[in-house]
Coordinates of C-alpha atoms in Angstrom, one line a residue:
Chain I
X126 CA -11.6 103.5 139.0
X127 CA -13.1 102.3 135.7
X128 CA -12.4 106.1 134.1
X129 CA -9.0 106.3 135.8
X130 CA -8.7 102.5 133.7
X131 CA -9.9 103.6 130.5
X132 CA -7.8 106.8 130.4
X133 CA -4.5 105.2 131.2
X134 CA -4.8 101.4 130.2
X135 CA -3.1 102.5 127.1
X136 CA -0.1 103.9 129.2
X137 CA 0.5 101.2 131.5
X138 CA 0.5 98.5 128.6
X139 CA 3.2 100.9 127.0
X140 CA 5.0 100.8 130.5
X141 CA 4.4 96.7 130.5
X142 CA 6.0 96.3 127.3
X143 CA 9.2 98.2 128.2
X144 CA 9.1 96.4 131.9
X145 CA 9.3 93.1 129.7
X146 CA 12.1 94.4 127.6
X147 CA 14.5 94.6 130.8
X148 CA 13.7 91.6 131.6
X149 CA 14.1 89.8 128.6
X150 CA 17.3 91.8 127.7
X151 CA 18.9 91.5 131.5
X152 CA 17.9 87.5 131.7
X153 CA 19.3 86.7 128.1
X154 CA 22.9 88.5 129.0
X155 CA 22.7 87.3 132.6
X156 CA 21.7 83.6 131.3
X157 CA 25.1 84.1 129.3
X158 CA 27.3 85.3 132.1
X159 CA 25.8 82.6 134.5
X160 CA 27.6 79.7 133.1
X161 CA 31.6 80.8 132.9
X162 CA 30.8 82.3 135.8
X163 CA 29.7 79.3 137.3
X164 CA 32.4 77.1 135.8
X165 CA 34.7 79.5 137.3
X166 CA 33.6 79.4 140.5
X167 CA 34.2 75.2 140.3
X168 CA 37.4 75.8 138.8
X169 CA 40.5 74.8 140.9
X170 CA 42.3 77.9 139.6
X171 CA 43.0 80.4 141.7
X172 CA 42.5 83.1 139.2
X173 CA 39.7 82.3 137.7
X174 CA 37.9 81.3 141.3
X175 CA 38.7 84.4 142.9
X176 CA 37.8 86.7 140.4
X177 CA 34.5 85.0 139.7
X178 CA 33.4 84.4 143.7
X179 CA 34.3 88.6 144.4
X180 CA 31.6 89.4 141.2
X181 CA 29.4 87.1 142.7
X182 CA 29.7 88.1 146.8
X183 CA 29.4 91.9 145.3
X184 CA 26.1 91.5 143.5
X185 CA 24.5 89.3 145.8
X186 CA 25.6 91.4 148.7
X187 CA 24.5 94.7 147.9
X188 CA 20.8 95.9 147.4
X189 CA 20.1 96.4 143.9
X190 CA 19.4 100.2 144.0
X191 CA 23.0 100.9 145.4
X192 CA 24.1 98.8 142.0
X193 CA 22.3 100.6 140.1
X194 CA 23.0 104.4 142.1
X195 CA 26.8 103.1 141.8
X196 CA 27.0 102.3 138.1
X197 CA 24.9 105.0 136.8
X198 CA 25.5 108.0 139.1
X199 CA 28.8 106.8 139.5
X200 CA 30.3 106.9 136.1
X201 CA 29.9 110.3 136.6
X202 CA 33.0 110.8 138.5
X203 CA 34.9 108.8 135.3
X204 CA 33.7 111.2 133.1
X205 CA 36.7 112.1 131.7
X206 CA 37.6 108.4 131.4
X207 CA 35.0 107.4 130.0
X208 CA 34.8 110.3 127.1
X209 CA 38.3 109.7 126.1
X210 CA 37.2 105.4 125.8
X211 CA 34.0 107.0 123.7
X212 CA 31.8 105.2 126.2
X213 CA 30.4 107.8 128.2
X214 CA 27.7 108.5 125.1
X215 CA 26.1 105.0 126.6
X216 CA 26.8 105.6 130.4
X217 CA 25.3 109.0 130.1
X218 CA 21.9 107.1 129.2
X219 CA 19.5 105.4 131.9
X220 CA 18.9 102.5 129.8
X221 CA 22.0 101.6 129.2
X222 CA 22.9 101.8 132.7
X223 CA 19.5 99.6 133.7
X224 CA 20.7 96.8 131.7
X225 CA 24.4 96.4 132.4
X226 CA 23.2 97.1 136.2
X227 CA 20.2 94.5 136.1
X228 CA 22.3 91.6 133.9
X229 CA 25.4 92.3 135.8
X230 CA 22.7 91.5 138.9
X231 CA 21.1 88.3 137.7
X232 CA 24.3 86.8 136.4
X233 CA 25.4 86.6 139.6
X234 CA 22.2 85.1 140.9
X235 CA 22.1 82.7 137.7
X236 CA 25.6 81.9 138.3
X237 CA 24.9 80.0 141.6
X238 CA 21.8 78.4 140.2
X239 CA 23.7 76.9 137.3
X240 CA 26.9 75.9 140.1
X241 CA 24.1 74.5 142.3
X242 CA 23.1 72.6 139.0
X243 CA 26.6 71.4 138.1
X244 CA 27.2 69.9 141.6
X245 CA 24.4 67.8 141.0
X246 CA 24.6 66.1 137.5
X247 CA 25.6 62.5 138.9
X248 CA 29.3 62.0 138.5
X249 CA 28.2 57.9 136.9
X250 CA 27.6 60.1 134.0
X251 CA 30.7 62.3 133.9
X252 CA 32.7 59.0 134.6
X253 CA 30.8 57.9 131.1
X254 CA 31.6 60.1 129.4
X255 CA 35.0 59.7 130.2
X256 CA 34.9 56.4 129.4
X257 CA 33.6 57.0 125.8
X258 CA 36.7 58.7 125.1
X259 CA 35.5 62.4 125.0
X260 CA 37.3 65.7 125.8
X261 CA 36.7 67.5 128.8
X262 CA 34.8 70.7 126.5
X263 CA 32.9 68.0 124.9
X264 CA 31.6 65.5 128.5
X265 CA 30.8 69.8 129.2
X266 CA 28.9 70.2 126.0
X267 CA 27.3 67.1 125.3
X268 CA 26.8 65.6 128.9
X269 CA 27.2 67.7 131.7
X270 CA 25.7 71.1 130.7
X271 CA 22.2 70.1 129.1
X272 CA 21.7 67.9 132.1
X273 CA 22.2 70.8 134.6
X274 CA 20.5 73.3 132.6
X275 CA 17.4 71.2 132.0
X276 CA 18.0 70.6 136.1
X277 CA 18.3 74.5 136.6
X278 CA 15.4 75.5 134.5
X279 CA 12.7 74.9 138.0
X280 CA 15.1 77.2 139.9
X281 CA 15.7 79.5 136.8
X282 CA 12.2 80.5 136.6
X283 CA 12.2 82.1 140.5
X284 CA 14.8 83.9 139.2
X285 CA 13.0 85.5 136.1
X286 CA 10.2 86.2 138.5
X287 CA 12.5 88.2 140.8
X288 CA 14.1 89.9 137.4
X289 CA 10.5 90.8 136.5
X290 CA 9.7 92.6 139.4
X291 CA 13.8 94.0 140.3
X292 CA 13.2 96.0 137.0
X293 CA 10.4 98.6 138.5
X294 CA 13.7 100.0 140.4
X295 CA 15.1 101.4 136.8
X296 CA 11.9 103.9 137.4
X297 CA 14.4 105.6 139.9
X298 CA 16.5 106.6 137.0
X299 CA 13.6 108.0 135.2
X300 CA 12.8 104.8 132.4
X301 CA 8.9 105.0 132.0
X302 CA 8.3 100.8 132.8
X303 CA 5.3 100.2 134.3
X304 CA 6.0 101.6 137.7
X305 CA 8.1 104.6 135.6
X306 CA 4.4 104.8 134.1
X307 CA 2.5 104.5 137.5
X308 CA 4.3 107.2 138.9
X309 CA 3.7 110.2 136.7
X310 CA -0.2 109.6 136.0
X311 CA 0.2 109.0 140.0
X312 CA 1.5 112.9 140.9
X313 CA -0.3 114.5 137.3
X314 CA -3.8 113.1 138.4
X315 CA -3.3 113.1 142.2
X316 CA -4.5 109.5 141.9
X317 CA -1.8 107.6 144.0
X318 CA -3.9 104.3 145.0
X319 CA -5.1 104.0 141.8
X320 CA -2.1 104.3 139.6
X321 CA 0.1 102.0 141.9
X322 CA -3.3 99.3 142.2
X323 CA -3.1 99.3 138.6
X324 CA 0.4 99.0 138.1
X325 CA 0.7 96.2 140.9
X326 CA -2.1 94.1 139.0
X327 CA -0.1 94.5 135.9
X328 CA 2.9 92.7 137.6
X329 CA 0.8 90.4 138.9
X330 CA -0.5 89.3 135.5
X331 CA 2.7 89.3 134.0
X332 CA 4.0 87.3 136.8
X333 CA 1.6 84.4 136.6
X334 CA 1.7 84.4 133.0
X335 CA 5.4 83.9 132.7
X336 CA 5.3 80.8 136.0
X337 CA 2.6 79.2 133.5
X338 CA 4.8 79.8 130.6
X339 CA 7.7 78.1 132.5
X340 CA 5.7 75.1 134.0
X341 CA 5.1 74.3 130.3
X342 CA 8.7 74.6 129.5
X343 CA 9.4 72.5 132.5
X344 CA 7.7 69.9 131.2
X345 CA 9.2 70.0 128.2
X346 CA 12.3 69.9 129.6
X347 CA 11.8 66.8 131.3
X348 CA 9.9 65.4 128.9
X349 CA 12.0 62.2 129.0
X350 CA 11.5 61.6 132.7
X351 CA 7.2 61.5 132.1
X352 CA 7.7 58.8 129.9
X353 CA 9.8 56.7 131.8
X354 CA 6.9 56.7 134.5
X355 CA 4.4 55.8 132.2
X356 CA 6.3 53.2 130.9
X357 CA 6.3 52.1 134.2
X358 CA 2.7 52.4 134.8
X359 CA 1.5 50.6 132.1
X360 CA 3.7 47.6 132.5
X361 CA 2.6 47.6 136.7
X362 CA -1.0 48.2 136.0
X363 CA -3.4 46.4 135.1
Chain K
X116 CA 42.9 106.5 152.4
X117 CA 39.5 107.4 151.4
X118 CA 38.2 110.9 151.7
X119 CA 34.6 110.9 153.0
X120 CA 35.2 115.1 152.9
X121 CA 33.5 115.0 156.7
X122 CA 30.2 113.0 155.4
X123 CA 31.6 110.1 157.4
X124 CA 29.1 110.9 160.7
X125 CA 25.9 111.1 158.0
X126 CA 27.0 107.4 157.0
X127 CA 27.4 106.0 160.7
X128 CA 23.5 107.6 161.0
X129 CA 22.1 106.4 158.1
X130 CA 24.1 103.1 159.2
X131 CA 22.2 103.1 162.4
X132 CA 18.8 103.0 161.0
X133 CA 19.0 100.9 158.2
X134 CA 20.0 98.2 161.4
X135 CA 16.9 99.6 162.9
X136 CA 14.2 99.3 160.1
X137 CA 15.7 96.1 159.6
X138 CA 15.4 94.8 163.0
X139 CA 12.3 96.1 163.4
X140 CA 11.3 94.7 160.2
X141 CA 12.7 91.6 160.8
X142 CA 10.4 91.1 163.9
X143 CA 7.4 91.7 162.8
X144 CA 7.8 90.0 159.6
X145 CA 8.8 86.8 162.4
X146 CA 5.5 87.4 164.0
X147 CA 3.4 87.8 161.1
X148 CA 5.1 85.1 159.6
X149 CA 4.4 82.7 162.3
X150 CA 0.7 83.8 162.9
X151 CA 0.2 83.3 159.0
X152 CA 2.1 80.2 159.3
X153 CA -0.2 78.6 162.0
X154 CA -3.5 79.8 159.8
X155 CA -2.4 78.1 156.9
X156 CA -1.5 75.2 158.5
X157 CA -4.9 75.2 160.7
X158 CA -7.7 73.7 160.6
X159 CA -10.1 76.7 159.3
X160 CA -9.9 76.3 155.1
X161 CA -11.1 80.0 155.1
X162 CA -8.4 81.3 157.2
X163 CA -5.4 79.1 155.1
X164 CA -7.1 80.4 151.6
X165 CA -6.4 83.3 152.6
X166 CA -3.2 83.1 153.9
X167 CA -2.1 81.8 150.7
X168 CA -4.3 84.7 148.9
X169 CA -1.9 87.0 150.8
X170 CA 1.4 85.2 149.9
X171 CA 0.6 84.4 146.3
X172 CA -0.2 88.4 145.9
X173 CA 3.1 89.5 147.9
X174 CA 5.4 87.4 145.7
X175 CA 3.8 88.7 142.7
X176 CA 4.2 92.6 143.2
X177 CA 7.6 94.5 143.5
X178 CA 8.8 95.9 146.4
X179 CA 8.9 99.6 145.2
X180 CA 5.1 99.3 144.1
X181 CA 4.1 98.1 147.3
X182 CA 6.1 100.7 149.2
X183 CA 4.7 103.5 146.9
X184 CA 1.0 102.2 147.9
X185 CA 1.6 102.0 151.1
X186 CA 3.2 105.7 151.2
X187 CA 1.3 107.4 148.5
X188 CA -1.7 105.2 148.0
X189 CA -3.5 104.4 151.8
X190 CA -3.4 108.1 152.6
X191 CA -5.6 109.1 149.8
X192 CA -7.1 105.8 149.5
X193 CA -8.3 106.6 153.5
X194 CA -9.2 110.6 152.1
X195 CA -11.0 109.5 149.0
X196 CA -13.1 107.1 151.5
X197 CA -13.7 109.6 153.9
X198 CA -15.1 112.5 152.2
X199 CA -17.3 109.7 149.9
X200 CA -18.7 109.7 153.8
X201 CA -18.7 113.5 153.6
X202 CA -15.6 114.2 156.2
X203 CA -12.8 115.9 155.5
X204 CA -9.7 114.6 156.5
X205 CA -5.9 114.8 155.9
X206 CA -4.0 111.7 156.5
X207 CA -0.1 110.9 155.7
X208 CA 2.2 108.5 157.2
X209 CA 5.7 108.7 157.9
X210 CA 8.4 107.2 155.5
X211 CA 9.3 105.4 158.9
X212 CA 6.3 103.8 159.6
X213 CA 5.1 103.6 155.6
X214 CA 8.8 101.4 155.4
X215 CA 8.7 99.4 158.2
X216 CA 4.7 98.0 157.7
X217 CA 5.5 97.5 154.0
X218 CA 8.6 95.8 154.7
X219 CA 7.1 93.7 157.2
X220 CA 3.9 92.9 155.3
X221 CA 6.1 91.1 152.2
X222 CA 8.8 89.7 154.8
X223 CA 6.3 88.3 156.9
X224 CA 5.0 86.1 153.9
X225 CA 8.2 85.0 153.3
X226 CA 8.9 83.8 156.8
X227 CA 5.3 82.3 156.9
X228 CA 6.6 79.8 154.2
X229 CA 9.6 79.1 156.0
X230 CA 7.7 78.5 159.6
X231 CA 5.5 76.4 157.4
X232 CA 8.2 73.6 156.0
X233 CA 9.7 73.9 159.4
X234 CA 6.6 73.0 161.0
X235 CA 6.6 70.1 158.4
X236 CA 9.9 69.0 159.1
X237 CA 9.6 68.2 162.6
X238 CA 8.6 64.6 162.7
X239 CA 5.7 63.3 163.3
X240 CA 6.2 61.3 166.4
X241 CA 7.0 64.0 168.1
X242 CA 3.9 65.2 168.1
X243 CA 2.8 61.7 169.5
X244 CA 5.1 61.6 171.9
X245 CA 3.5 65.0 173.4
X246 CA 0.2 64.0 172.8
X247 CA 1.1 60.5 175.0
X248 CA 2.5 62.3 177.6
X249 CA -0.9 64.2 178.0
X250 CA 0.2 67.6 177.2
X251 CA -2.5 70.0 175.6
X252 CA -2.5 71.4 172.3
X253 CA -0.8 74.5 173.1
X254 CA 1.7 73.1 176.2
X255 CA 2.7 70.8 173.3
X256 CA 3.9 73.6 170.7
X257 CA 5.5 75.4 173.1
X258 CA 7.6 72.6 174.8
X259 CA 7.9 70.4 172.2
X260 CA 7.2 71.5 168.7
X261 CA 8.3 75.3 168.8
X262 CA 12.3 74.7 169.7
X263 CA 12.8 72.1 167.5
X264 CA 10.9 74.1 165.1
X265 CA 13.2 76.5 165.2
X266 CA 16.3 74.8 164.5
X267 CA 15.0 73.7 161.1
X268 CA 13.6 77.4 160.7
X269 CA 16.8 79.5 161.1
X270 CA 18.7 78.5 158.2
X271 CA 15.7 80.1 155.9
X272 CA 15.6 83.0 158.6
X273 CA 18.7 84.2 158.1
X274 CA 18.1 83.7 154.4
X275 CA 15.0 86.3 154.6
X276 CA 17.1 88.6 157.2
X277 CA 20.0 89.3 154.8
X278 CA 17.4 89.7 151.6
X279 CA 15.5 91.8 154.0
X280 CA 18.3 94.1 155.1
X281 CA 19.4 95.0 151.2
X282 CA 15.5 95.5 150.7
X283 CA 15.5 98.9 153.3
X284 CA 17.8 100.6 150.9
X285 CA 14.3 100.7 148.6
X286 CA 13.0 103.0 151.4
X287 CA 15.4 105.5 150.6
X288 CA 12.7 106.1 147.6
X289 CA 10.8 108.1 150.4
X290 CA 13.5 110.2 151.9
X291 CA 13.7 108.0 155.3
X292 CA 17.6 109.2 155.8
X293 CA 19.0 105.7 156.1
X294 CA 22.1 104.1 154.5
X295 CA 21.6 104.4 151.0
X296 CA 19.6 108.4 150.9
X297 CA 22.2 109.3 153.2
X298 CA 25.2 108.2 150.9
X299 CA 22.5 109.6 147.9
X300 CA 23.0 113.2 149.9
X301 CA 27.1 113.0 150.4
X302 CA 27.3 111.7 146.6
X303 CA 25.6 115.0 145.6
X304 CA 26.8 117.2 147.9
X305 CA 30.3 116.9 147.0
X306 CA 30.1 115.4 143.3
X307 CA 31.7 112.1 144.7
X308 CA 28.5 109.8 143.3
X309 CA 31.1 106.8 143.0
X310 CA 32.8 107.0 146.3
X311 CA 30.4 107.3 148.3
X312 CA 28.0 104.4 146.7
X313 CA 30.6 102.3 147.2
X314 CA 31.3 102.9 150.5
X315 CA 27.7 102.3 151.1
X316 CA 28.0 99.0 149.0
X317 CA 31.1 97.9 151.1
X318 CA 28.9 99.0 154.1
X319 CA 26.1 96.8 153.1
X320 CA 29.0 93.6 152.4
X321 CA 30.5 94.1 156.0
X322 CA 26.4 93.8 157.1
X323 CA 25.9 90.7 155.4
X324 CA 29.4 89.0 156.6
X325 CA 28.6 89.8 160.1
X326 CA 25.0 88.1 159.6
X327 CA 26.4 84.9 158.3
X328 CA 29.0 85.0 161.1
X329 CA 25.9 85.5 163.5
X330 CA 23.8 83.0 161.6
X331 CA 26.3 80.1 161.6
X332 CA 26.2 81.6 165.7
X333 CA 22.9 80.9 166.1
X334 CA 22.4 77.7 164.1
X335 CA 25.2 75.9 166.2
X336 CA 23.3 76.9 169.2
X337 CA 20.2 75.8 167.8
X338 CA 21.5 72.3 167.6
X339 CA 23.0 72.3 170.3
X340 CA 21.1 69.2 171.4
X341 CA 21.1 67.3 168.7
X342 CA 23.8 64.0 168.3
X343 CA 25.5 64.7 164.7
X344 CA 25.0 68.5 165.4
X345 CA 24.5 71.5 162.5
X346 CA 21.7 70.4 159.9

């Protein structure tokens, strides 16, 4: 095990590094599709609920793999299309297909964490707001969306953690991430246990780094709320 | 209409046994959920440490690189073991089996933590009242505990049933011929890759919709007891 580690440590921290990639890259654009999304899905319009609430059902309905089967096998079959648009050079190419598949997949997900998020912001403070004379987009900008973000963020990190780990399906569609990785030293050195061990402590460390990383954040985030308790301690105690 | 070009029937089979591994799945992941549930919640520090060992690891590793382990890795792992013993023996497991134990093993960990805040929900005077009334430990969590316990658990059930069900398609990694390698075959058989994944999407949609129509079922018969009704 320690030979099989010092052969192909170099390998699998290649593989990590593209594993974080999709991550990063699929959370940033699903991070920005969460939120219209979201406010579409609150939106008393019928044509922006509906639209928004069928992306959403899709995503979240369907395993992951078919997504990914659909958009990447499946542009195929638009080939023609696709050419004549000058976009089948990018659907032709697993990575391309990985992201739009993977942020097209958290978005949804996001989206229901950040609607989850707008329910709750108290509606005293949207009523405030009001009452200070400001705009609808500006009680969204100023009042009502950094209070449900910073009240998502808990719920946002499961999320990444799920993202982290739904990215060792883009393997299928031969990208060498960490499981990509694990795979072909797996069936070259006819070391399965070993490979997939390794690879499956990788995740692991990655996974606990990035919850610590985000508990720090968290507290950040609600930074405000600490002091108000201490305040409060030091006036009760003695 | 649509034109499944006659690879309708392989659908319906692969249909079939996704609902299979998934049932099957689905129990034992109930079972070992509630066992693991129970150990946490004992009295035995030993047994709860390691309960929580074993859900802390599951929720860390992907599915596909636990599946792969379980497939690839514990028949070699079991080879490589063996002839350090000096026997020589050839061991594989079937992508049936290799699916159903893995998807059991992370599911169950899963459930576990929903038994677990279920078992916390149920107030505590109910486990005085059974305790009053003289029943024994175990009289009391079956007649008392266990079917109130469920109520509170099926809500996250169903959660971890319809997660679990998209999960099977992941099996399809290993040929077992179920929804997804089935529609994987049609696609490539007749060059209709788009067609037929979405048919298998819209499959898996229709799946889901009947499982919320069963779980809002099961959750009104849950409560059926209870004054105010649905949780």
């Amino acid at each position: 095990m320690l030979a099989f580690l010092a052969d192909h440590l170099g390998a699998f921290a290649n593989g990590a590094l593209i594993t974080l990639q999709y991550t990063a890259a699929s959370c940033l654009f699903g991070a920005i599709l969460a939120v219209p999304i979201a406010l579409m899905r609150l939106s008393r319009r019928a044509e922006a609920f509906w639209p928004a609430t069928a992306y959403v059902f899709f995503f979240r309905g369907t395993p992951l793999l078919a997504q990914i089967f659909l958009i990447y096998y499946g542009s195929g079959q638009f080939r023609q299309g696709l050419e004549s648009l000058g976009l089948w050079s990018l659907f032709r190419e697993p990575w391309f297909c990985a992201v739009l598949t993977l942020s097209l997949n958290t978005g949804a997900y996001s989206s229901e964490i950040v609607r989850g998020a707008l329910l709750a912001v108290p509606h005293g403070e949207v009523e405030a707001a009001m009452a200070l004379g400001l705009s609808p987009l500006q009680r969204l900008r100023l009042v009502v969306l950094p209070r449900a973000l910073a009240a998502a963020w808990p719920a946002y990190t499961n999320e990444i953690v799920y993202q982290i780990q739904a990215t060792s399906l883009v393997s299928i569609i031969t990208v060498m991430d960490i499981t990509g990785v694990a795979r072909v030293i797996a069936s070259r050195n006819f070391a399965f246990y070993e490979a997939f061990a390794t690879a499956a402590a990788f995740y692991l460390a990655i996974v606990y780094l990035v919850i610590l990383v985000a508990k720090r954040i968290e507290k950040r985030l609600h930074a405000h709320l600490d002091e108000v308790e201490s305040v409060g301690k030091r006036i009760g105690g003695p | 209409m649509l034109d499944l070009k006659g690879y309708g029937w392989l659908l319906w089979d692969g249909v079939q046994l996704t609902v299979m591994v998934s049932v099957v799945s689905m129990v034992g992941a109930s079972v070992v959920g509630m066992v693991a549930a129970l150990a946490r919640l004992g009295r035995c520090g030993a047994l709860s440490l390691l309960v929580e060992a074993y859900t802390t690891v599951v929720r860390g590793i992907p599915e596909l690189v636990l599946l792969l382990l379980v497939y690839y890795g514990a028949p070699t792992l079991v080879q490589d073991l063996a002839a350090t013993f000096g026997h020589k023996v050839v061991v594989s497991i079937n992508p049936f089996a290799a699916g159903i134990a893995t998807i059991t093993f992370i599911y169950g960990a899963f459930a576990s933590e929903v038994f677990r805040a279920a078992y916390l929900n149920v107030p505590a005077g109910q486990h005085e009242a059974a305790a009053v009334l003289g029943l024994s430990r175990l009289a009391a969590l079956r007649l008392v505990i266990l079917p109130q316990l469920f109520r509170y658990a099926l809500p996250g059930l169903g959660n971890v049933w319809m997660v679990l069900v998209k999960a099977t398609a992941l099996i399809s990694v290993i040929q077992l011929p179920e929804l997804m390698r089935n529609a994987d075959v049609a696609a490539r058989a007749t060059r209709m890759p788009f067609t037929f994944f979405l048919v298998a999407c819209l499959i898996y949609l229709a799946i889901t919709l009947a499982s919320m129509w069963g779980q809002a079922r099961a959750e009104g018969w849950a409560s059926r007891g209870v004054v105010g009704g649905r949780l």
